[in-house]
Short mmCIF file of C-alpha atoms in Angstrom, two decimals:
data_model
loop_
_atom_site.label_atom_id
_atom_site.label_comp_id
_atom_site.label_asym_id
_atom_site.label_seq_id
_atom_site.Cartn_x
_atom_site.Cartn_y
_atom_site.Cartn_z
CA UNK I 1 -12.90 -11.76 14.75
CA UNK I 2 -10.74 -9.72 12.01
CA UNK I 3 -10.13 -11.59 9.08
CA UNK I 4 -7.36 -10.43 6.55
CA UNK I 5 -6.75 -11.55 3.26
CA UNK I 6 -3.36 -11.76 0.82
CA UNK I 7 -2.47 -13.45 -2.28
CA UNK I 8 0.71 -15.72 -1.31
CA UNK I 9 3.18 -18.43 -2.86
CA UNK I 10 3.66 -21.58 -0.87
CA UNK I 11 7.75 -22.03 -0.63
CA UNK I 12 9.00 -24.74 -2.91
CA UNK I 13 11.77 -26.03 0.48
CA UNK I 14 14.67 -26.24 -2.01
CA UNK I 15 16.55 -23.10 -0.97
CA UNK I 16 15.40 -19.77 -2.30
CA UNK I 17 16.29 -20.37 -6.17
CA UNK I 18 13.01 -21.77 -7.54
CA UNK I 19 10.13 -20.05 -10.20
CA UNK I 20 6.56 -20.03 -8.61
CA UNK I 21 4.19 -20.37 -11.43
CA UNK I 22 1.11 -20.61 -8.75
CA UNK I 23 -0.71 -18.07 -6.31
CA UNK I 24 -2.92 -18.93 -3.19
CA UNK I 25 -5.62 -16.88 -1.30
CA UNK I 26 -4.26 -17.02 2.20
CA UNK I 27 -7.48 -15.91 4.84
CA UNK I 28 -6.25 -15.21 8.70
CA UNK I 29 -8.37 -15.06 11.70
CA UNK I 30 -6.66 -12.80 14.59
CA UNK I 31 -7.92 -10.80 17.54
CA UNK I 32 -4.89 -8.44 17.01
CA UNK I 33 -2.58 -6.70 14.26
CA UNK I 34 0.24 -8.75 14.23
CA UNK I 35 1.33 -12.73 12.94
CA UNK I 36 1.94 -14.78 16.02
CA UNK I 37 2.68 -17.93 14.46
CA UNK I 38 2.94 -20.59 17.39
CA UNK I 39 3.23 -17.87 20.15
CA UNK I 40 -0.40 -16.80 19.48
CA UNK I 41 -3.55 -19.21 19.83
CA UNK I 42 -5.63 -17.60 18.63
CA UNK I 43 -4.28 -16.83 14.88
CA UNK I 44 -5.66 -18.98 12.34
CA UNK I 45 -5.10 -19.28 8.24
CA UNK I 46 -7.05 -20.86 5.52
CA UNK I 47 -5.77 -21.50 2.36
CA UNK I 48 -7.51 -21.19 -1.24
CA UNK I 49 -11.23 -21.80 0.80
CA UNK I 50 -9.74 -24.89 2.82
CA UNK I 51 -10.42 -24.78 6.24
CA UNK I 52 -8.80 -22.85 9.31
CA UNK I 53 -5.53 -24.35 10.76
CA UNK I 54 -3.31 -22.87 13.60
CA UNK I 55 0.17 -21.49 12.21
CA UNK I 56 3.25 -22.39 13.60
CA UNK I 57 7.14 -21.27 14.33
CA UNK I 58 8.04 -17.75 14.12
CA UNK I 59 7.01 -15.27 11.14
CA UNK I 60 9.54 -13.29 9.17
CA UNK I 61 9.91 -10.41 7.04
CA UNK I 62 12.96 -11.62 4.87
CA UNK I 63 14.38 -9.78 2.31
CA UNK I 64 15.13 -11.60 -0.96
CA UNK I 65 16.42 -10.73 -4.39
CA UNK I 66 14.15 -12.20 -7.97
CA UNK I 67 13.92 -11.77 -10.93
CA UNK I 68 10.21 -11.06 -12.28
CA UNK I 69 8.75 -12.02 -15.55
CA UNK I 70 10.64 -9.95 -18.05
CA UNK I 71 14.16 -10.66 -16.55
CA UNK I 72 14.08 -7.68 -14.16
CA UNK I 73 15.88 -7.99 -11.03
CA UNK I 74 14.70 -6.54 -7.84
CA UNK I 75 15.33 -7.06 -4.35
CA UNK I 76 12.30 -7.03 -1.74
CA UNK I 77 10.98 -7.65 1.77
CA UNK I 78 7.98 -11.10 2.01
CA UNK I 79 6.17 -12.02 5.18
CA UNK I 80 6.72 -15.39 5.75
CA UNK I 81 4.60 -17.25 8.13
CA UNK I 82 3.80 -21.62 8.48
CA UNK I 83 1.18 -23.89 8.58
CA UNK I 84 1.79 -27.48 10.36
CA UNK I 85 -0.21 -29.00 7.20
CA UNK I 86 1.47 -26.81 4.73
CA UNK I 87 4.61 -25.51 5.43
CA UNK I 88 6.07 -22.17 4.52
CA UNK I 89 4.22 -19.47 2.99
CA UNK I 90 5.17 -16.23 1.54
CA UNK I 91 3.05 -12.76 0.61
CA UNK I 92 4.68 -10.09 -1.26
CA UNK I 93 4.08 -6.75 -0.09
CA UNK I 94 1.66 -4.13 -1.41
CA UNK I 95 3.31 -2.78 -5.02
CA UNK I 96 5.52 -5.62 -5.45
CA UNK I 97 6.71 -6.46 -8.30
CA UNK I 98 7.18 -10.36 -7.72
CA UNK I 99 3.78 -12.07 -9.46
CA UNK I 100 3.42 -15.73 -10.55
CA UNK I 101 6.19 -16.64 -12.66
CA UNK I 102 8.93 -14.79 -11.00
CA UNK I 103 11.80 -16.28 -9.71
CA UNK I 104 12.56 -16.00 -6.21
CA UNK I 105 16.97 -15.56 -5.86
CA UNK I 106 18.83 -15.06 -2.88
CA UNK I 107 18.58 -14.42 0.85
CA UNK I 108 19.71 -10.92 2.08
CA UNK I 109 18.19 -10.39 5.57
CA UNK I 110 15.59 -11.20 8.11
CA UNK I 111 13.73 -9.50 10.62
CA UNK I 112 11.29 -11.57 13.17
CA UNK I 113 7.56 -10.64 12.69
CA UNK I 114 4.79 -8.63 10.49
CA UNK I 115 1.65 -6.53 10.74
CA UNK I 116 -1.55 -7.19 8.63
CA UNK I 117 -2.93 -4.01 8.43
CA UNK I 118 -1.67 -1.30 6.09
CA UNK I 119 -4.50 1.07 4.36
CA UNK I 120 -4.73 3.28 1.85
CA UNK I 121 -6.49 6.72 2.53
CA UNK I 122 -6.59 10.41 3.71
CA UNK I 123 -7.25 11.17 7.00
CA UNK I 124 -10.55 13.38 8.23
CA UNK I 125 -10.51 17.42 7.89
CA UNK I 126 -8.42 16.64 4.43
CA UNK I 127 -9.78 19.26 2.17
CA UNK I 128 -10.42 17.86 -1.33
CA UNK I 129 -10.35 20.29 -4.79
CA UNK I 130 -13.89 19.83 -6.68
CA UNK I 131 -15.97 21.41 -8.92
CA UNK I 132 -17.73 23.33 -5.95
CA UNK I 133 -14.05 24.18 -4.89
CA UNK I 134 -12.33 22.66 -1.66
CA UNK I 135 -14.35 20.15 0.52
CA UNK I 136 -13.54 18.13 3.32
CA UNK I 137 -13.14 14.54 3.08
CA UNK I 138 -15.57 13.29 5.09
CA UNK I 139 -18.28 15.74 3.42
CA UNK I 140 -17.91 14.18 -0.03
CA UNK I 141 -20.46 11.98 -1.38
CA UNK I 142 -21.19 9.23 -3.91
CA UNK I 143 -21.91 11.75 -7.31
CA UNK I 144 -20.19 14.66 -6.27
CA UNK I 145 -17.57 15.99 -9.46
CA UNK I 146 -13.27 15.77 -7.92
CA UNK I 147 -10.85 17.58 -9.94
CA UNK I 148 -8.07 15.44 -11.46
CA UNK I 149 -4.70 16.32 -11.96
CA UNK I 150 -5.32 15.93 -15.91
CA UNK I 151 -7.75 18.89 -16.15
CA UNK I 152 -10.83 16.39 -15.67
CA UNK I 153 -13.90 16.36 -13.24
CA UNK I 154 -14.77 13.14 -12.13
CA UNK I 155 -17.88 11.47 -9.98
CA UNK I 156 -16.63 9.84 -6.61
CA UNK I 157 -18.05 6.53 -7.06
CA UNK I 158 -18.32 6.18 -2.93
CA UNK I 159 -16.31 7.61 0.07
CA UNK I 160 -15.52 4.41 3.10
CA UNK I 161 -14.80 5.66 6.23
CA UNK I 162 -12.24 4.24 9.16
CA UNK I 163 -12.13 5.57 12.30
CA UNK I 164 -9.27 4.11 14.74
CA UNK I 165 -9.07 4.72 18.06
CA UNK I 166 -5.90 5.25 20.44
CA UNK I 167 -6.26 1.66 21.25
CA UNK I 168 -5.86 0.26 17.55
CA UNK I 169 -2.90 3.01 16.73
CA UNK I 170 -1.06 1.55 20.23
CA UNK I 171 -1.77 -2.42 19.22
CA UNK I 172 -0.76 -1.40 15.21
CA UNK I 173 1.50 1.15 15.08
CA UNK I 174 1.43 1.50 11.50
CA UNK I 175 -1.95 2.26 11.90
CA UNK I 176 -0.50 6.16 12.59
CA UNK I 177 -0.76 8.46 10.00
CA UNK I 178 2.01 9.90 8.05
CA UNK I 179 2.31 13.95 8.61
CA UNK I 180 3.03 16.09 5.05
CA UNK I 181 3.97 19.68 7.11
CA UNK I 182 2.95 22.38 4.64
CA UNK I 183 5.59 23.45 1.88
CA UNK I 184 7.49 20.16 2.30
CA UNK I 185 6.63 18.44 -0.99
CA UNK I 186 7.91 21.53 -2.66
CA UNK I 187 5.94 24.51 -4.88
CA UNK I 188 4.23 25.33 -1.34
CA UNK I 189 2.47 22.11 -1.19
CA UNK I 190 0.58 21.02 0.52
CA UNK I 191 -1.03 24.12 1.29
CA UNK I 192 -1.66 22.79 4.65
CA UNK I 193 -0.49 19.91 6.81
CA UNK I 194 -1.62 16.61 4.85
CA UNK I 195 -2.47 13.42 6.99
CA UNK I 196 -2.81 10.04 4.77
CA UNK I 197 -1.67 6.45 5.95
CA UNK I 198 1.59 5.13 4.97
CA UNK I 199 1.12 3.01 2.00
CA UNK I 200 -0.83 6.15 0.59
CA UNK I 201 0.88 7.58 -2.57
CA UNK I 202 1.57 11.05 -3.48
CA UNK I 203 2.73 12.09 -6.81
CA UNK I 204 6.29 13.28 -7.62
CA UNK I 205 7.14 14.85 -10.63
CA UNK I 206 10.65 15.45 -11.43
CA UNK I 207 13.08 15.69 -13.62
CA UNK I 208 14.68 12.84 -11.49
CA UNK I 209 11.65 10.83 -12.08
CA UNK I 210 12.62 11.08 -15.15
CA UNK I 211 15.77 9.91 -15.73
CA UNK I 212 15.11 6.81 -13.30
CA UNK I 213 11.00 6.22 -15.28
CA UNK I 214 11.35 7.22 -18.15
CA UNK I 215 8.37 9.85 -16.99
CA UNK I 216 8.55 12.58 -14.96
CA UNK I 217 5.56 11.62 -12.97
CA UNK I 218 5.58 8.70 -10.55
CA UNK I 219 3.63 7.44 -7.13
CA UNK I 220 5.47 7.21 -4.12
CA UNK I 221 4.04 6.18 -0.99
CA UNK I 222 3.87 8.29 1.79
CA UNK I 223 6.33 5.84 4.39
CA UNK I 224 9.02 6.15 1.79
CA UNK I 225 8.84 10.36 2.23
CA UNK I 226 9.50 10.00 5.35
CA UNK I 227 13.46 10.57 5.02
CA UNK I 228 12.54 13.63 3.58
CA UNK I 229 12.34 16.82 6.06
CA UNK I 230 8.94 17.98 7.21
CA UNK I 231 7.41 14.27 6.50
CA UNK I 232 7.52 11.88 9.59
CA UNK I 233 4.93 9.13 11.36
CA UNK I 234 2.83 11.55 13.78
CA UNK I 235 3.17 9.30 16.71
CA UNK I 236 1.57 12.12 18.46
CA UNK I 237 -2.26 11.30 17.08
CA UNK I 238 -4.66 9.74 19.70
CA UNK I 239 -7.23 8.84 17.02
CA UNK I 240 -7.37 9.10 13.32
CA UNK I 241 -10.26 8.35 10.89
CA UNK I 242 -9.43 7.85 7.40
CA UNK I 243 -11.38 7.99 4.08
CA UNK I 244 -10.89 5.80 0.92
CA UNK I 245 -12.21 7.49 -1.95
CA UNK I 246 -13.03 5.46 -4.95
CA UNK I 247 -13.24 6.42 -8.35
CA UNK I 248 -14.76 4.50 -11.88
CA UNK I 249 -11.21 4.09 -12.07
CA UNK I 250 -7.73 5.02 -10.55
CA UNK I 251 -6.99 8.55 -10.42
CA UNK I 252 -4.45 11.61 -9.31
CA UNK I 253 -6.62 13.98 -7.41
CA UNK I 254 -5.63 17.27 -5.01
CA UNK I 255 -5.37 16.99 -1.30
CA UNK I 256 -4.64 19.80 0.75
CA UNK I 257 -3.76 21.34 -3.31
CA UNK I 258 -1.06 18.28 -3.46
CA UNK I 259 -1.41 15.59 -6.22
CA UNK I 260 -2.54 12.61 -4.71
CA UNK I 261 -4.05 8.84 -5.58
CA UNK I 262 -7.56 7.75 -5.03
CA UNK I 263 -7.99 4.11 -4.04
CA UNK I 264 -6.52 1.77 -6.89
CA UNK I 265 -9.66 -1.08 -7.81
CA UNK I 266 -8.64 -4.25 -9.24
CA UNK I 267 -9.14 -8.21 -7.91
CA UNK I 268 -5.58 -7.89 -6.98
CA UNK I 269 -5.46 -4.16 -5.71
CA UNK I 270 -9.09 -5.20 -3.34
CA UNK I 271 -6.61 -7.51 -1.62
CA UNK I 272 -5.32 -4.88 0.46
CA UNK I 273 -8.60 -3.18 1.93
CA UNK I 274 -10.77 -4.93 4.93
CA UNK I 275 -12.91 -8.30 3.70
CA UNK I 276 -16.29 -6.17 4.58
CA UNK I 277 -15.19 -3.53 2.35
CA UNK I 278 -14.38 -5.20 -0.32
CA UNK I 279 -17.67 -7.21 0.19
CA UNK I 280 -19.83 -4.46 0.47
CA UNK I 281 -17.82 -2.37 -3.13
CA UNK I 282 -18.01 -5.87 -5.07
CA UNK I 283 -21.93 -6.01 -4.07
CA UNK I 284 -22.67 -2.72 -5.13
CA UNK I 285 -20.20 -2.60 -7.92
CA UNK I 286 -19.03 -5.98 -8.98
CA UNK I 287 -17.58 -4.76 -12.38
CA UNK I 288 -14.68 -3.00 -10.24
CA UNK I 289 -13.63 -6.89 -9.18
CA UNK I 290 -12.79 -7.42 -13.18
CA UNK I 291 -10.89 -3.96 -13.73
CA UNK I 292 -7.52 -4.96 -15.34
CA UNK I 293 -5.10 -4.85 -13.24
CA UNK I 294 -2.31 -2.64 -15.08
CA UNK I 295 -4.15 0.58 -14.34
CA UNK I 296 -2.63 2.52 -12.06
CA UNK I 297 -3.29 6.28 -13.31
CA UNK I 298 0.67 7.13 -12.94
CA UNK I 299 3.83 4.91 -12.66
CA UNK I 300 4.13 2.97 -9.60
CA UNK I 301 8.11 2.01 -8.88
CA UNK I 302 9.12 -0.97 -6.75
CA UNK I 303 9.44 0.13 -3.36
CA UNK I 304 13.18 -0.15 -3.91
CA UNK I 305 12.89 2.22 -6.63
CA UNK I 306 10.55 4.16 -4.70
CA UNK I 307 13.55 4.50 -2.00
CA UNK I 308 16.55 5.31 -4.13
CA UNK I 309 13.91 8.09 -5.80
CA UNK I 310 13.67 9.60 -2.58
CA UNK I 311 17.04 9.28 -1.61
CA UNK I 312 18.12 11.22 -5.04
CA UNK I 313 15.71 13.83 -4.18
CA UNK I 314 17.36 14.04 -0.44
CA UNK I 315 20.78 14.27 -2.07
CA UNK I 316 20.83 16.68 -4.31
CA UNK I 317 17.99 18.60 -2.31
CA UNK I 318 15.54 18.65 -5.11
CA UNK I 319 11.67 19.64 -4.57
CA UNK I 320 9.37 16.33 -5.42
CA UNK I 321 6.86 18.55 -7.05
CA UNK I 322 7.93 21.73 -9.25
CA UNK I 323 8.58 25.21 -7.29
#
């Protein structure tokens, strides 16, 4: 059975308004994509190693506002979900900003359930820019020399493949790929159509990166595009397979001639690939486990941030990469 793991914060039951100076491994069992809670039977949790309960009640994705450990305030979506020996858990979502000692604020709205499954990679027939010029995705191999956006060549450390079939996109549509049509980034990029998953990040640089960063080049990830023109979920793909490339350490490569990310390592950033993944990369490489965690190769904004970016760009019809 699938087993999917997240870092979460066990909620304190006094309201929303409390600090949470303590993280917890949270391991579920499932036979599909989705948190149950008591409507599913066969859903199971463990908790730091203890051992498998059934959850309970109804998940949530509820949107709160914090404050994080330098005083910042930010407002944010957490999946919520209970155990009958615990109570109520919550996992922030992939690039949050909330980490232990943050202070959870107020309520702002709910939704009822969450997916597991959100991955970071490019889809098959992406053509990669290397030393031997452009190559497909799923023809690179462990040693062969990518181009960076910094001028550098660097060795691909190992290429993990995906493949999903019409089945898993139907039961998890997040699953689907996000479509980049050619040209819509701006500067004629991508040269051609760019697939990558959702939480995949693309580089903008901008001079309204700029005035928001403090740097006018930041990571974006691909769902938050999508209010863009010419960037939408293809819910037309019957099957997808996707490639995470990994690197000695997080980079900005070209896809398709666009600036892209290659998979970000780090204990916390391993989190959000599959268990035999992470198993298999930590066997071969366990040094990646203990990378520091701050460092991502360009800035990585709250997805908040990552929104009102985007919505900037939209307004004042500005090109995320120079023309």
């Amino acid at each position: 059975m699938p087993q999917y793991t997240m870092t979460v914060f066990q909620w304190s039951g006094t309201g929303y308004n409390a600090t949470y100076n303590e993280s917890h491994t949270a391991v579920f069992n499932d036979d599909d994509a989705s948190v149950g809670g008591s409507s599913d039977s066969n859903e199971t949790v463990s908790i730091d190693g203890g051992s498998a309960n059934v959850t309970g009640g109804s998940p949530y994705k509820i949107s709160i506002n914090f404050r994080d450990t330098d005083n910042n305030k930010h407002v944010e979506d957490f999946n919520f979900f209970y155990t009958p020996d615990g109570g109520w858990y919550f996992a922030p979502q992939e690039g949050s900003a909330f980490t232990e000692g943050a202070r959870l604020g107020r309520y702002q709205s709910h939704s009822t359930g969450w997916d597991y499954d959100e991955v970071v990679c490019f889809a098959a027939g992406t053509l990669i820019r290397t030393k031997k010029g452009d190559i497909a995705v799923e023809d690179l191999i462990a040693g062969d020399q990518v181009l960076t956006h910094n001028g550098h060549a660097r060795r691909l450390v190992m290429n993990m493949r995906r493949e999903l079939q019409a089945t898993h996109l139907a039961d998890n549509p997040k699953l689907r790929p996000i479509r980049i049509v050619a040209g819509a980034l701006g500067g004629g990029l991508p040269k051609r159509d760019l697939l990558v998953s959702r939480q995949h990040r693309m580089l903008v640089q901008s001079r309204i990166a700029e005035r928001m960063f403090g740097t006018s080049e930041t990571l974006v990830s691909a769902i938050r595009l999508t209010a863009l023109p010419g960037i939408f979920v293809d819910t037309e793909a019957e099957s997808v397979a996707y490639h995470h490339l990994l690197f000695d350490q997080h980079e900005v490569i070209f896809a398709e001639g666009a600036p892209s990310e290659s998979l970000l390592t780090g204990a916390e950033a391993l989190k959000t690939i599959s268990p035999d993944a992470r198993e298999e990369i930590l066997a071969l490489f366990p040094e990646i486990g203990a990378m520091a965690e701050a460092a991502p190769a360009r800035v990585i904004a709250t997805p908040r941030n990552q929104r009102r970016l985007v919505a900037r760009h939209k307004r004042n019809n500005q090109p995320l990469l120079p023309i």
